[in-house]
Coordinates of C-alpha atoms in Angstrom, one line a residue:
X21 CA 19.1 12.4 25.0
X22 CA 19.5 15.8 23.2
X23 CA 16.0 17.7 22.9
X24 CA 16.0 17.3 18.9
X25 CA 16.1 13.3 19.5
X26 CA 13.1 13.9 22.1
X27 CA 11.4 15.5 19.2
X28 CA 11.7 12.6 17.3
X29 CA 11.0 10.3 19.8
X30 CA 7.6 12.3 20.9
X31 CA 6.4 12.5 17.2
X32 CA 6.6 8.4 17.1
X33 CA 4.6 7.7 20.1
X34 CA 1.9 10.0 19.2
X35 CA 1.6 9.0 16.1
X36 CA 1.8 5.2 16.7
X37 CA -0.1 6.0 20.3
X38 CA 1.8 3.4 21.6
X39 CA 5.4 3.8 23.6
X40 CA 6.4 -0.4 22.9
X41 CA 5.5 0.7 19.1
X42 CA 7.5 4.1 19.4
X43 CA 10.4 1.6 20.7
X44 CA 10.2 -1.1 18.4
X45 CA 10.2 1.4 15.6
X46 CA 13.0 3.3 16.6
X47 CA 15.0 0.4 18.0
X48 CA 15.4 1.6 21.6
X49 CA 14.1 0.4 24.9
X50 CA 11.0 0.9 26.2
X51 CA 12.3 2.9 28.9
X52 CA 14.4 4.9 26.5
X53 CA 11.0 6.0 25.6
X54 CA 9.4 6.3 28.8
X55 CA 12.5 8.8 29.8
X56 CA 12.7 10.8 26.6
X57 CA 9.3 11.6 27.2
X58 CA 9.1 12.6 30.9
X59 CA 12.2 14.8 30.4
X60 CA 10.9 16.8 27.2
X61 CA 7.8 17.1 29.6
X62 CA 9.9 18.6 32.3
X63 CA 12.2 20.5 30.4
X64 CA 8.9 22.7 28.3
X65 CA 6.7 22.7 31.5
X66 CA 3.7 20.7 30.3
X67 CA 2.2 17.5 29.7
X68 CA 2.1 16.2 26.7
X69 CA 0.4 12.9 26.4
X70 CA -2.0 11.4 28.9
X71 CA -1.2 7.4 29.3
X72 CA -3.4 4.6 30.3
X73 CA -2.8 1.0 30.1
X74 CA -4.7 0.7 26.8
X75 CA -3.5 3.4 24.9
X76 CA -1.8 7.4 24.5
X77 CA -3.2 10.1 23.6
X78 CA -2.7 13.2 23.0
X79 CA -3.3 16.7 24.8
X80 CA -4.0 19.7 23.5
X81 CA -0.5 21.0 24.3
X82 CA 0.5 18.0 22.6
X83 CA -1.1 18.4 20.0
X84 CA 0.0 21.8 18.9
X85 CA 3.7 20.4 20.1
X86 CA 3.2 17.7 17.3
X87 CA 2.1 19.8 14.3
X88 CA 5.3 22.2 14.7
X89 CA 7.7 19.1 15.5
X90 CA 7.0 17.1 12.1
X91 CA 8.2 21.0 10.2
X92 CA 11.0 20.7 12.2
X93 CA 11.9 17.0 12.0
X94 CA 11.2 16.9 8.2
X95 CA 13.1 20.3 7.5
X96 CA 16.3 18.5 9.6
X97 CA 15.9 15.9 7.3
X98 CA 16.2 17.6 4.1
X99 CA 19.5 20.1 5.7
X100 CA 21.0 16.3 6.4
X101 CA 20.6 15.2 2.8
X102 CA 21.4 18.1 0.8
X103 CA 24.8 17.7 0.0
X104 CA 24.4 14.0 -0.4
X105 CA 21.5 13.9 -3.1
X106 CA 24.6 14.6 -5.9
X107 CA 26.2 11.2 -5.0
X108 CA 23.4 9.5 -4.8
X109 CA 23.6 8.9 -0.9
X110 CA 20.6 9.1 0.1
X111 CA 20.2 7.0 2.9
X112 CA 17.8 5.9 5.9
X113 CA 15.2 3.0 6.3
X114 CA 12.4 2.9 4.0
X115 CA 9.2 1.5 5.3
X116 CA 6.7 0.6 2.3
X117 CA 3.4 -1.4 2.0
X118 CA 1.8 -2.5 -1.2
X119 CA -0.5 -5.8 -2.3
X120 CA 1.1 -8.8 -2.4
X121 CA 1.1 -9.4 -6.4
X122 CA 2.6 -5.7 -6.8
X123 CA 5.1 -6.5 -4.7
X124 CA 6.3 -10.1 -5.6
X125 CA 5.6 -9.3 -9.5
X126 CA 6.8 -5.8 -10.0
X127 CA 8.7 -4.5 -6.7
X128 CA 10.7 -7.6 -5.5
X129 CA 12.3 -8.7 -8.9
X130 CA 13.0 -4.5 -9.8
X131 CA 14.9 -3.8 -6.7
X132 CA 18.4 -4.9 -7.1
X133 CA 18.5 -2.1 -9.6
X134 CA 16.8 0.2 -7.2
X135 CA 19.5 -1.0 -4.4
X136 CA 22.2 0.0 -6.4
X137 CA 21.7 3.3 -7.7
X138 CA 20.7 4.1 -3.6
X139 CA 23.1 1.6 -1.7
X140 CA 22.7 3.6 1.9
X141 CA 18.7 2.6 1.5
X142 CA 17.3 0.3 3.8
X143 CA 14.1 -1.2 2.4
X144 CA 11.4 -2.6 4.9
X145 CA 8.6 -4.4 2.1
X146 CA 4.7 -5.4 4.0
X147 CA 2.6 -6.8 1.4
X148 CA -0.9 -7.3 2.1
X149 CA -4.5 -7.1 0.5
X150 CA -6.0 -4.5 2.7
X151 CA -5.9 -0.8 3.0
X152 CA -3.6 -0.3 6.6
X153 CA -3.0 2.1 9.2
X154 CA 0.1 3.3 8.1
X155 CA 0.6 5.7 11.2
X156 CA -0.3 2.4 13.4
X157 CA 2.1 0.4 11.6
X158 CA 4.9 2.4 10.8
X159 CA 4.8 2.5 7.3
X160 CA 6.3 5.5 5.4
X161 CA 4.2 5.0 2.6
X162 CA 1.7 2.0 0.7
X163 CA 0.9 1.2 -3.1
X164 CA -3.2 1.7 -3.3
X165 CA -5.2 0.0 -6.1
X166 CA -8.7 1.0 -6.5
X167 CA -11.0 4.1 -5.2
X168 CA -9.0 5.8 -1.9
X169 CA -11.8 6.1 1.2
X170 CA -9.3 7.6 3.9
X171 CA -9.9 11.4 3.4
X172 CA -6.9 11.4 5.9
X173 CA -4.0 10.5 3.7
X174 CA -2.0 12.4 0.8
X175 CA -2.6 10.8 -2.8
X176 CA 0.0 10.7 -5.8
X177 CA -2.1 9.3 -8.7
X178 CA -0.3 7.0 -10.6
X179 CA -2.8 6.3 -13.6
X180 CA -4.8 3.0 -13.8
X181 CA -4.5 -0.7 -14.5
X182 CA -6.7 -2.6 -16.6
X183 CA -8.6 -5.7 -15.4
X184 CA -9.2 -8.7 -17.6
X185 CA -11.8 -11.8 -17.5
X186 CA -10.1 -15.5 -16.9
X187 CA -10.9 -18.9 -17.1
X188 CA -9.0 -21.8 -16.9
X189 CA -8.2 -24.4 -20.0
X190 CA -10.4 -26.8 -17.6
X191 CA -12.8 -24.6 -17.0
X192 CA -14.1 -23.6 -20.4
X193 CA -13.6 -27.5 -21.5
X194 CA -16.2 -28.2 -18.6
X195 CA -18.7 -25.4 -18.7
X196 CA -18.0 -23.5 -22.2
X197 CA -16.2 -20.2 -23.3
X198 CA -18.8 -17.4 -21.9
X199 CA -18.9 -14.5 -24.4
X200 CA -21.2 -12.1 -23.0
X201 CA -22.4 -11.3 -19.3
X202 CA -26.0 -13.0 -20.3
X203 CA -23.9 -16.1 -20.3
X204 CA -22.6 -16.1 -16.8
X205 CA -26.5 -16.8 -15.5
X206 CA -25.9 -20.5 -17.4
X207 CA -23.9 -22.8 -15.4
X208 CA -21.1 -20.4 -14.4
X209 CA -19.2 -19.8 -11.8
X210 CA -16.8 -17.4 -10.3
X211 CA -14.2 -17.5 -7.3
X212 CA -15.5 -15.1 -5.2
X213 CA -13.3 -12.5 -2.9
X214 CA -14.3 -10.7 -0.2
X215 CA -11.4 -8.8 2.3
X216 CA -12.1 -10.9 5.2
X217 CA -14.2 -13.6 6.5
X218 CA -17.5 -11.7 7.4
X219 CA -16.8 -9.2 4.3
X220 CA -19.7 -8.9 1.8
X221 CA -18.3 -11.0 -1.5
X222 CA -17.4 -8.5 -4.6
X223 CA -19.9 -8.4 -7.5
X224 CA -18.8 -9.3 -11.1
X225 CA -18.3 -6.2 -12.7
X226 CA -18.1 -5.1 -16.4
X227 CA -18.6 -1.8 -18.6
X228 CA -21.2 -1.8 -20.7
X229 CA -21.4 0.9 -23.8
X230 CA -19.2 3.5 -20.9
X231 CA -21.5 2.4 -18.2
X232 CA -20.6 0.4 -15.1
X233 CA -22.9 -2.5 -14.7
X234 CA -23.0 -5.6 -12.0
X235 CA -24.1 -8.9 -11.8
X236 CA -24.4 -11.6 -8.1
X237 CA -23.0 -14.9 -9.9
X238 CA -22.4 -17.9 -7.9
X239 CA -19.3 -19.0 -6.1
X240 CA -18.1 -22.4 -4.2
X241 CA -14.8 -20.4 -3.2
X242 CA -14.1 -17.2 -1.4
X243 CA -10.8 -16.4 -0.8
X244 CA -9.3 -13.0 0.6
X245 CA -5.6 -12.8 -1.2
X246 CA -4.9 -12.2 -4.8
X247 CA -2.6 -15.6 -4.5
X248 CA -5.3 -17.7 -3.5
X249 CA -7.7 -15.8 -6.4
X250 CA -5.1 -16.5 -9.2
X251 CA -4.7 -20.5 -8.0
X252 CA -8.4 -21.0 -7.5
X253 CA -8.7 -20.2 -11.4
X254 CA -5.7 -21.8 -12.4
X255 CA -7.0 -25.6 -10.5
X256 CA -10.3 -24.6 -12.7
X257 CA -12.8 -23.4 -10.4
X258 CA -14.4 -20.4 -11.4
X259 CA -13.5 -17.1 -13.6
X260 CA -11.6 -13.9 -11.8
X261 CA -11.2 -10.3 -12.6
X262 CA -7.2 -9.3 -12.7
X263 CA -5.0 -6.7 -13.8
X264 CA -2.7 -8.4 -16.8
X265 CA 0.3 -7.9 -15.3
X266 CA -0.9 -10.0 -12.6
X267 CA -1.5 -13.1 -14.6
X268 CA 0.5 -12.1 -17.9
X269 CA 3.0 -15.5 -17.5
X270 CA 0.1 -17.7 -17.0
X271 CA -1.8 -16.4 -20.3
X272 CA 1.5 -16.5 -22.2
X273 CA 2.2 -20.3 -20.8
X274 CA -1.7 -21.2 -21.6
X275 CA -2.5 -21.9 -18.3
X276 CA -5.0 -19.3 -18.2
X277 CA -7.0 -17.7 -21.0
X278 CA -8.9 -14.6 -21.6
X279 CA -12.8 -14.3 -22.0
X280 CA -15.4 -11.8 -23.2
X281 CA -12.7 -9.2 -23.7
X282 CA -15.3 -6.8 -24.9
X283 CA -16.6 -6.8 -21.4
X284 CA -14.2 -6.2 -19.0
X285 CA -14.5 -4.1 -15.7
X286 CA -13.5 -0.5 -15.5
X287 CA -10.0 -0.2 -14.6
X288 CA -8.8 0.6 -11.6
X289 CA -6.8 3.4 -10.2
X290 CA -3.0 3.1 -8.4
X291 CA -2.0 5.5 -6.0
X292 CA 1.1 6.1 -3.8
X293 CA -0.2 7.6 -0.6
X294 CA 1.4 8.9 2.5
X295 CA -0.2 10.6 5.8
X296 CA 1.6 13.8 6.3
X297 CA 2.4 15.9 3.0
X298 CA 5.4 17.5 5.4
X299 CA 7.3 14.5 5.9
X300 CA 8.0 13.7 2.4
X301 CA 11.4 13.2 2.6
X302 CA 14.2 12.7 0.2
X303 CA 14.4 9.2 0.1
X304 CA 9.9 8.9 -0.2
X305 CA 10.9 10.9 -3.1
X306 CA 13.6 8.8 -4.9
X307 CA 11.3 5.7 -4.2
X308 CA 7.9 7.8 -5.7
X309 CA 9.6 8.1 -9.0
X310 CA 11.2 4.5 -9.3
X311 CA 8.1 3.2 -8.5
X312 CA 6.4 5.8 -10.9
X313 CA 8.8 4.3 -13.5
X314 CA 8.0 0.7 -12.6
X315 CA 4.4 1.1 -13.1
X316 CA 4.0 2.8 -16.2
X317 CA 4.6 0.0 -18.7
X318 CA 1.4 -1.6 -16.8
X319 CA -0.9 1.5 -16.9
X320 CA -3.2 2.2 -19.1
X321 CA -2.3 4.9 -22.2

């Protein structure tokens, strides 16, 4: 293996600390791995990542090693793909994570188009409900809704969504229309979500002349995926929060309704995030501003 692909394959194991990872990732054996490393260790005179059975890490020759690599890899990148970007042959595998509705209702019916206009893409789409470790799990890049907490990762503010209040047809026929928070203390109930089992369940929430206020209200469901959410208030057995978009078919087929529109939550923001500002290749790029694109119909003005 030339030195530049022991480059690459160094940067993946120390970034996914794992050499079965690193493998699986690049789609090489294990020992593949194993020998790319010790001979890039041989060949520079150092070691570079101390190995237990749990885990890799790395050492501080490593570690300076790493930082200069990514230039290196992600300039090699761009010198590959600038004469293609003209014809539109941009090419590589794509790794992307974003929440399940997102990607079922916006991403997954959008991408023939997408697929088309970049035919040498190769798309990998995770979907989940809760914020990743995209270095642990090999993503290039994730969809964020709501307030970022990793201080780690590089942000691309999209804009925000806006959440409504719903209730099923059922629902209001068996415990009334509420019209103002004051109501939801009398007989009301909500299906509550929390991101996993032992989680702390999320408050309603609603604005308030500008300001932000809360209120505990009761729940016979907790649920931990926006699927489950949505077809909790669809059977009819409590009121959500959700971005329109989300639920838009099911208001337009009356199978859910809006209430207390003057009292909905603050809106939430959507980011496209990334861990390493350097590797923002060509084909991160092409995908940031289709996505960008995607979104904006559903953003607030």
């Amino acid at each position: 293996m030339d030195k530049f692909n022991q480059y690459r394959v160094f940067t993946q194991v120390a970034e996914m600390g794992s050499f079965i990872k690193a493998a699986n990732a690049l789609g090489i054996p294990r020992a593949s791995i194993s020998a790319a490393i010790q001979q890039l260790e041989l060949g520079i005179g150092t070691r570079l990542l101390h190995r237990t059975t749990r885990q890799v890490q790395l050492t501080a020759d490593g570690m300076l090693l790493l930082e200069r690599v990514r230039s290196l890899l992600a300039d090699a990148e761009d010198i590959d793909q600038l004469f293609h970007v003209r014809q539109s042959k941009i090419s590589g595998r794509l790794c992307v994570d974003a929440p399940s509705r997102i990607g079922r209702r916006l991403i997954a019916p959008a991408l023939p188009g997408f697929l088309r206009a970049y035919p040498r893409l190769e798309l990998i789409l995770s979907s989940s409900d809760r914020a990743i470790d995209m270095v642990q799990e090999g993503v290039d890049c994730a969809v964020r809704v709501g307030t970022l907490q990793d201080s780690s990762i590089v942000a691309r503010p999209l804009g925000h969504i806006a959440l409504i209040n719903c209730a099923s047809p059922g629902y209001v026929r068996e415990h009334g229309v509420p019209t103002t928070p004051d109501d939801l203390s009398k007989g009301h109930w909500t299906v509550g979500y929390a991101s996993g089992t032992a989680a702390k369940e999320s408050p309603w929430e609603y604005l308030d002349a500008g300001r932000k206020r809360s209120l505990s209200i009761p729940s016979r469901v907790i649920v931990n995926n926006a699927e489950n959410y949505i077809a909790c208030c669809v059977a009819g057995v409590g009121l959500i929060q959700i971005p329109r978009f989300d639920v838009q078919h099911l208001l337009d087929s009356g199978e859910l309704i809006e209430v207390m529109p003057e009292f909905r939550a603050a809106s939430m923001p959507v980011s496209l995030v990334f861990s390493h500002r350097k590797q923002l290749s060509r084909r991160l790029n092409v995908f940031f501003d289709w996505f960008e694109a995607l979104m904006r119909p559903h953003l607030e003005p």
